[in-house]
PDB file of C-alpha atoms in Angstrom:
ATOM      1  CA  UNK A   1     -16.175   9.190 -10.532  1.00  0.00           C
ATOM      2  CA  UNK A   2     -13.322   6.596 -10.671  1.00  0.00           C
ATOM      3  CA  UNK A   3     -11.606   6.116  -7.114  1.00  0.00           C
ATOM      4  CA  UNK A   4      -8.151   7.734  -8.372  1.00  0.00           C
ATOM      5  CA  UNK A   5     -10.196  11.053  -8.470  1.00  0.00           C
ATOM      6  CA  UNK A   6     -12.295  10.979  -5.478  1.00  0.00           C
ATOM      7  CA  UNK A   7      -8.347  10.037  -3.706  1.00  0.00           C
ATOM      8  CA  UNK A   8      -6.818  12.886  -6.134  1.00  0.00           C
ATOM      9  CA  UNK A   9      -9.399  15.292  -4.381  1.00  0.00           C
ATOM     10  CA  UNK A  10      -8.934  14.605  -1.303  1.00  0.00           C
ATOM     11  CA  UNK A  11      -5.803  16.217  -0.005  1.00  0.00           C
ATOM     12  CA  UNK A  12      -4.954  19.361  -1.861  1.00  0.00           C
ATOM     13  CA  UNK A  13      -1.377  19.829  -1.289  1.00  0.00           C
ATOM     14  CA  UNK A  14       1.463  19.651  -4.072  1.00  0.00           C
ATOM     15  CA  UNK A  15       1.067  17.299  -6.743  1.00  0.00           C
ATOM     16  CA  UNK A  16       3.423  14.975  -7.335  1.00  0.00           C
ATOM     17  CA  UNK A  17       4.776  15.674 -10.864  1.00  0.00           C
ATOM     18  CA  UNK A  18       8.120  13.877 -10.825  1.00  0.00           C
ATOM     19  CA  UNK A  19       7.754  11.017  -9.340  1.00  0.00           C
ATOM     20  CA  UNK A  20      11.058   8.838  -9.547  1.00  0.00           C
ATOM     21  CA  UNK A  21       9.510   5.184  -9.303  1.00  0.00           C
ATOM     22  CA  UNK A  22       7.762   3.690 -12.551  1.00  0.00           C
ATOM     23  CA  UNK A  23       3.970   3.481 -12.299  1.00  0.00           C
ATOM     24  CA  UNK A  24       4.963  -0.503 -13.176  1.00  0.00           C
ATOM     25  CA  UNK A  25       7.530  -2.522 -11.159  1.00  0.00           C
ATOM     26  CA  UNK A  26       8.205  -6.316 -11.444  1.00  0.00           C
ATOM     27  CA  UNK A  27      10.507  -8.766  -9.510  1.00  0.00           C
ATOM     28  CA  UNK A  28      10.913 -12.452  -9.706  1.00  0.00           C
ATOM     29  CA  UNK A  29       6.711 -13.682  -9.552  1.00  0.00           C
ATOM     30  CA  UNK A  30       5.412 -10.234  -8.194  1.00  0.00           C
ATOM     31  CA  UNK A  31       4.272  -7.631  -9.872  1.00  0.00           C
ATOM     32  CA  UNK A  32       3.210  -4.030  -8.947  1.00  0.00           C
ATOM     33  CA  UNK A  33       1.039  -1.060 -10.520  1.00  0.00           C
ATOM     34  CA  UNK A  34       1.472   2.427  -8.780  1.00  0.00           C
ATOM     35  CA  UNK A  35      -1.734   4.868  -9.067  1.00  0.00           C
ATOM     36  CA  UNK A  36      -0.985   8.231  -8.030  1.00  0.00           C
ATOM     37  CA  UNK A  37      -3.049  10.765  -6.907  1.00  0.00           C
ATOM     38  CA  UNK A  38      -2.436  14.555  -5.853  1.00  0.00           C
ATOM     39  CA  UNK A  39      -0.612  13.192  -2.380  1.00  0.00           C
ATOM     40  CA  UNK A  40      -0.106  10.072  -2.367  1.00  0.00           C
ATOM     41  CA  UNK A  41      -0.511   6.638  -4.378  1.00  0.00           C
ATOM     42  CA  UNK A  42      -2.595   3.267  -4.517  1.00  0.00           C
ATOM     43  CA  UNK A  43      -0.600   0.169  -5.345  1.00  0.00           C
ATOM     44  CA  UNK A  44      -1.782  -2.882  -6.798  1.00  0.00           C
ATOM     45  CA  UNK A  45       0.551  -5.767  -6.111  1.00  0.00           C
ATOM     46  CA  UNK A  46      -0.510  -9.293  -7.760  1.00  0.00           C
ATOM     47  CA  UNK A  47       1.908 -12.479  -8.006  1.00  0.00           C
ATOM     48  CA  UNK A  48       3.629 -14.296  -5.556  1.00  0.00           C
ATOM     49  CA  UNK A  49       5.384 -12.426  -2.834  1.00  0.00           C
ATOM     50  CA  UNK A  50       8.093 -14.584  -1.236  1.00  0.00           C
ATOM     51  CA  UNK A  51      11.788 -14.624   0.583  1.00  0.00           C
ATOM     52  CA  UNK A  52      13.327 -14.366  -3.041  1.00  0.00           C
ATOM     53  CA  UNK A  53      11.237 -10.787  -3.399  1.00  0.00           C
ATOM     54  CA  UNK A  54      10.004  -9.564  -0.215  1.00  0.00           C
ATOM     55  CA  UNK A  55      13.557  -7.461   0.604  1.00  0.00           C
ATOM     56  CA  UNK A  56      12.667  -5.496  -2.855  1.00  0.00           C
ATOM     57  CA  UNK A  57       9.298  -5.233  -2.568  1.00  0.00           C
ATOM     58  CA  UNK A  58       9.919  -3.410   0.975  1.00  0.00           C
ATOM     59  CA  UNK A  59      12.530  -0.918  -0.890  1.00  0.00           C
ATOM     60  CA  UNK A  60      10.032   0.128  -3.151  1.00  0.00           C
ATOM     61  CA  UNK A  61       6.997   0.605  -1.315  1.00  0.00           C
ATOM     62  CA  UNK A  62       9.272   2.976   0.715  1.00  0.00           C
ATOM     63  CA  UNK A  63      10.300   4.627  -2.428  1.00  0.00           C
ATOM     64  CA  UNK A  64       6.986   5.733  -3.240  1.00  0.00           C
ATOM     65  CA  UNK A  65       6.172   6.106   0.410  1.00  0.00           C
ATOM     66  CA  UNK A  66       8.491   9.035  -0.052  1.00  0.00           C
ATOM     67  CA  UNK A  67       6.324  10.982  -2.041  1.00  0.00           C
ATOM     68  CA  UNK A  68       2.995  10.114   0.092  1.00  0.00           C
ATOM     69  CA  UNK A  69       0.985  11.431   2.420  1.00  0.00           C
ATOM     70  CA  UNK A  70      -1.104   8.406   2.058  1.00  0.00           C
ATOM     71  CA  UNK A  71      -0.336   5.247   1.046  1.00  0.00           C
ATOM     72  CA  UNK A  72      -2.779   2.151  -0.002  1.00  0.00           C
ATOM     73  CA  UNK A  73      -1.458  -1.237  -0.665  1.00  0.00           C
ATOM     74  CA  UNK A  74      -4.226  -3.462  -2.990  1.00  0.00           C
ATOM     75  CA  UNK A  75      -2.816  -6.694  -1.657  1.00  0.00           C
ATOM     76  CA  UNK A  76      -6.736  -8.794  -3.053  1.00  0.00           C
ATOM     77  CA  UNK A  77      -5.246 -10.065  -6.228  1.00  0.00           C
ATOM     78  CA  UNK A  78      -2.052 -11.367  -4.179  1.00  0.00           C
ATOM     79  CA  UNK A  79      -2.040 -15.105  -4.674  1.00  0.00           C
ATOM     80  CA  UNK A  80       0.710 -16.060  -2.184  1.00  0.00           C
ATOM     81  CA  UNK A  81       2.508 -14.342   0.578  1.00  0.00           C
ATOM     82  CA  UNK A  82       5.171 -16.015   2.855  1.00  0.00           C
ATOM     83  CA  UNK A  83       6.700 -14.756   6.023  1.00  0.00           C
ATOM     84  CA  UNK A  84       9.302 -13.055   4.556  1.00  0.00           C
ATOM     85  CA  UNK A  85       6.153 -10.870   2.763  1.00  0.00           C
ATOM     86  CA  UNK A  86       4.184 -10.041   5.953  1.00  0.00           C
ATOM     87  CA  UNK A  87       7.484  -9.024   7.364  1.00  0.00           C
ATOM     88  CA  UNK A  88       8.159  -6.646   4.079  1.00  0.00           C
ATOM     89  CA  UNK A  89       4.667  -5.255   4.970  1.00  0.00           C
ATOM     90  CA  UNK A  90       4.628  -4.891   8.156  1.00  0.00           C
ATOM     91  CA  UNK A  91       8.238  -2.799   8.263  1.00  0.00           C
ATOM     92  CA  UNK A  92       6.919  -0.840   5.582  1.00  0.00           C
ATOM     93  CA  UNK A  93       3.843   0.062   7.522  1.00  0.00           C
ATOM     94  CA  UNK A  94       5.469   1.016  10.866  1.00  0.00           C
ATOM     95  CA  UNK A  95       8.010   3.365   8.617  1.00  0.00           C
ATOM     96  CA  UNK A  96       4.865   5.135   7.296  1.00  0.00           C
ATOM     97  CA  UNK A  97       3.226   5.190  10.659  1.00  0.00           C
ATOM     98  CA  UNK A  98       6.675   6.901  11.704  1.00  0.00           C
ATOM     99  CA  UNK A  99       6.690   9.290   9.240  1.00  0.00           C
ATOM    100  CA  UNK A 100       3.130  10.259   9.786  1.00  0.00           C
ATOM    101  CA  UNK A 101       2.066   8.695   6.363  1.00  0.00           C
ATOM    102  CA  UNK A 102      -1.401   7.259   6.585  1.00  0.00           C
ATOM    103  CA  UNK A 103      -0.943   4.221   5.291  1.00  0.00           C
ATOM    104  CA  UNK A 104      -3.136   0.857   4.985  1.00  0.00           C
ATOM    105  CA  UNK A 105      -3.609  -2.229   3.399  1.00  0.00           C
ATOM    106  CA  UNK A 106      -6.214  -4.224   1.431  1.00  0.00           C
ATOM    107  CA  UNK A 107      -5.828  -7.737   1.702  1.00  0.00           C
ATOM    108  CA  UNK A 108      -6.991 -10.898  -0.486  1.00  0.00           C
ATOM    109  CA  UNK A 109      -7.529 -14.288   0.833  1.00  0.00           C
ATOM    110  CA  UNK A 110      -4.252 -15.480   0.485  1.00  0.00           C
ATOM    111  CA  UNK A 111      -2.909 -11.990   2.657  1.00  0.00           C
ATOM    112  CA  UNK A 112      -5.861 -12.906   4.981  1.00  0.00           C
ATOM    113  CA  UNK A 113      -4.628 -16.534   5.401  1.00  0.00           C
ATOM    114  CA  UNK A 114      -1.664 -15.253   6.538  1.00  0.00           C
ATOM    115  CA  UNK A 115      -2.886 -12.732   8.931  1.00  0.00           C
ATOM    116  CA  UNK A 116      -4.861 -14.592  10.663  1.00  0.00           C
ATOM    117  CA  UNK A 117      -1.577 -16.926  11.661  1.00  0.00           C
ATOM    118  CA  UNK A 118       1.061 -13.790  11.527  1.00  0.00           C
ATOM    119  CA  UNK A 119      -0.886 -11.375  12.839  1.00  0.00           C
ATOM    120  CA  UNK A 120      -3.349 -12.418  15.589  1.00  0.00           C
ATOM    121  CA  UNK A 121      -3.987  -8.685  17.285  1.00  0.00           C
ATOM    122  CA  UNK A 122      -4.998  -7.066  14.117  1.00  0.00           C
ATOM    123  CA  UNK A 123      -1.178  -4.947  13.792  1.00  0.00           C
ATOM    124  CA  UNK A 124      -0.876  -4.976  10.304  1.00  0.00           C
ATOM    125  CA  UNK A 125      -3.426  -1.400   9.078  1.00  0.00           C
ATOM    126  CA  UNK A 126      -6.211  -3.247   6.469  1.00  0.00           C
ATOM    127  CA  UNK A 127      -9.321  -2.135   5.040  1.00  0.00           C
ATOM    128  CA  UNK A 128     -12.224  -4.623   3.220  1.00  0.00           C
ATOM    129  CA  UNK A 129     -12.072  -2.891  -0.022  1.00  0.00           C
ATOM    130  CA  UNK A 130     -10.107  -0.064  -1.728  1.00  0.00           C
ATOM    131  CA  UNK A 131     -12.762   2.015  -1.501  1.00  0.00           C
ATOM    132  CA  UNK A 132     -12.923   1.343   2.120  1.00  0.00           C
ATOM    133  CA  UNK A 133      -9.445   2.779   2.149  1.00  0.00           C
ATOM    134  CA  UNK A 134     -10.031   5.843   0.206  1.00  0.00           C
ATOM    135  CA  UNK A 135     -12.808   6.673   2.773  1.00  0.00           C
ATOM    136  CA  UNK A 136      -9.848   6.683   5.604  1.00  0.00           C
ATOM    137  CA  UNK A 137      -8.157   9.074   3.213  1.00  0.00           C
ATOM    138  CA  UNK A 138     -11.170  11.420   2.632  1.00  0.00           C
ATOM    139  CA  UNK A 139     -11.172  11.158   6.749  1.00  0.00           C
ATOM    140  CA  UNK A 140      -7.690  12.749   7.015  1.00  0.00           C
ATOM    141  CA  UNK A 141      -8.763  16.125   5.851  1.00  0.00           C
ATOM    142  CA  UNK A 142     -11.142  16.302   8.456  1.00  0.00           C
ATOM    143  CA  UNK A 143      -8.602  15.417  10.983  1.00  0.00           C
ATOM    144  CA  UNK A 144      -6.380  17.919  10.034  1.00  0.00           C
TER     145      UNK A 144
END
């Protein structure tokens, strides 16, 4: 069972039928692929994210936010991420927190690198794999 479905399962609220975002969005060198399931989405983001894209990347992570009850950001295939992109993450990951929008992150070496000098107490929501991530969504239901 691919881990769209197991997410898919997880929550059973409304699904999202008409979802206003494209399951593909590009901007300057990064590139994103949205996955939705019943309640909320998995995005894929690969490229270079950077001061010339961060400020749109932000906008639509919160776009698709919108539509979430959970949110999970595949940051592994990222192969650079400046300042301005930790900052992009981290605002969009205190607006989900806000909102009550589980949301968490999944990062590659490049996203770690950055962490590690960004991020020193651990802030910024991650998980080691996406699967790891898809557990904290299966652990929602429980919760609630």
């Amino acid at each position: 069972m691919s881990l769209l479905k197991i997410a898919a399962s997880v929550m059973p609220s409304q699904r999202i039928d008409s979802v206003p975002v494209s399951d593909t969005w590009e901007c300057h060198t990064v590139r994103c692929v949205t996955r939705w399931g019943r309640s909320g989405a998995v995005i894929s983001v690969d490229g270079e994210l950077d001061a010339s894209n961060a400020d749109q990347l932000a906008g639509f992570l919160q776009q698709c936010a919108a539509y979430c009850e959970w949110l999970v950001l595949d940051l592994s295939d990222l192969e650079f991420i400046g300042t301005a992109g930790f900052s992009a993450l981290s605002t969009t990951t205190g607006r989900c927190s806000d909102a009550g929008i589980y949301c968490t992150t999944v990062p590659g070496q490049a996203v770690t690198r950055l962490l590690r000098i960004c991020d020193p107490t651990n802030a910024l929501p991650t998980s080691a794999s996406v699967s790891d991530a898809l557990s904290g969504v299966q652990g929602l239901r429980k919760v609630r």
